[in-house]
C-alpha positions as a Python dict, from the first residue, in 0.01 Angstrom:
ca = {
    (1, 'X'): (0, 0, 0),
    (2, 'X'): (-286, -151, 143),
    (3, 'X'): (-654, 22, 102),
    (4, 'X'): (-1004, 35, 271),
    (5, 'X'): (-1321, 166, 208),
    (6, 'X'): (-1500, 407, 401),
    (7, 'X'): (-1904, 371, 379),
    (8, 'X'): (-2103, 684, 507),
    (9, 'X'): (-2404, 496, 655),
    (10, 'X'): (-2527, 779, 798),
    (11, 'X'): (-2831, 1020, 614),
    (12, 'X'): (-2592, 1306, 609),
    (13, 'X'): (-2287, 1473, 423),
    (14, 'X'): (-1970, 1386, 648),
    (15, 'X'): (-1702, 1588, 688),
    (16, 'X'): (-1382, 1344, 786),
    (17, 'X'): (-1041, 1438, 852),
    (18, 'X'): (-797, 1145, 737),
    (19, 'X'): (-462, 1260, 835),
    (20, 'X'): (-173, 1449, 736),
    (21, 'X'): (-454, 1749, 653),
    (22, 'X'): (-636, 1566, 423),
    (23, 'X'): (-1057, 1547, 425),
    (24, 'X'): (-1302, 1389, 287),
    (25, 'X'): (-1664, 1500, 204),
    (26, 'X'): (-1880, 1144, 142),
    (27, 'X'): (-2205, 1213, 65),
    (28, 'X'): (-2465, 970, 240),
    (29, 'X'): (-2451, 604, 111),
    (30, 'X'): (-2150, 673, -100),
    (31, 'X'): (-1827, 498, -73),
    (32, 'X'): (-1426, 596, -58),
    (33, 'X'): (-1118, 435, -89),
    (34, 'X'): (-867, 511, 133),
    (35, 'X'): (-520, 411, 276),
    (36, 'X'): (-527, 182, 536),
    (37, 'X'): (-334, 382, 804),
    (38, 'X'): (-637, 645, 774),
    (39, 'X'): (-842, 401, 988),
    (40, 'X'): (-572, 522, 1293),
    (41, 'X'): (-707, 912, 1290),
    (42, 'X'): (-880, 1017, 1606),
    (43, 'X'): (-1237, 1134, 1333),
    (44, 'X'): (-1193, 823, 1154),
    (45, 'X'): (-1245, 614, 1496),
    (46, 'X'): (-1509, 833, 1649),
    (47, 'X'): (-1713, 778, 1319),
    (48, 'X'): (-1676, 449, 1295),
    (49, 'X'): (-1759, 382, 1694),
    (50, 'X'): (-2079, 647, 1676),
    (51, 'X'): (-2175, 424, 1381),
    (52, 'X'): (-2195, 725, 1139),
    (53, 'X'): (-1902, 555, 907),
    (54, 'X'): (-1841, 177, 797),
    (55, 'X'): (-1495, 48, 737),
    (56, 'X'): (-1465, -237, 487),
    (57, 'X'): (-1167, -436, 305),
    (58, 'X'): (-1093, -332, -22),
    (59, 'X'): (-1159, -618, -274),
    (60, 'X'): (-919, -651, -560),
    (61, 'X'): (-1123, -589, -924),
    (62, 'X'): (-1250, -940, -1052),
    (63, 'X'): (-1026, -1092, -1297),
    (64, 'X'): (-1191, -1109, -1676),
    (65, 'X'): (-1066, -1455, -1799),
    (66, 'X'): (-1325, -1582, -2003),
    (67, 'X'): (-1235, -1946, -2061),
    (68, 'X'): (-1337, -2042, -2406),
    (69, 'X'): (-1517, -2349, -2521),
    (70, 'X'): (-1468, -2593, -2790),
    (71, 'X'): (-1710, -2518, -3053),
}
């Protein structure tokens, strides 16, 4: 299942509403990871176009290959 992040670039506590009755309190400047179809709830979408909440792609954690060297 694909996931995004919602960013709360507003200066307040926001109160969303993701679906299914399921909400979220982010705190201002903090982040949450989500499941993509949340992006499709009516609060979601108002957020987003009032520019109260960001929506960004969830990156996959960085792989920890450390190559080694001859020595």
């Amino acid at each position: 299942m694909k996931s995004v992040v919602l960013k709360n670039i507003s200066g307040a506590l926001l109160t969303v509403n993701v679906g299914k009755g399921r909400g979220l309190h982010i705190l201002a400047g903090e982040s949450k990871s989500v499941p993509a179809a949340a992006i499709e709830s009516p609060d979601v979408f108002r957020l987003v176009r009032r520019g109260f909440l960001a929506v960004e792609d969830e990156k996959p954690p960085a792989a920890t290959d450390k190559k080694k060297g001859k020595s």
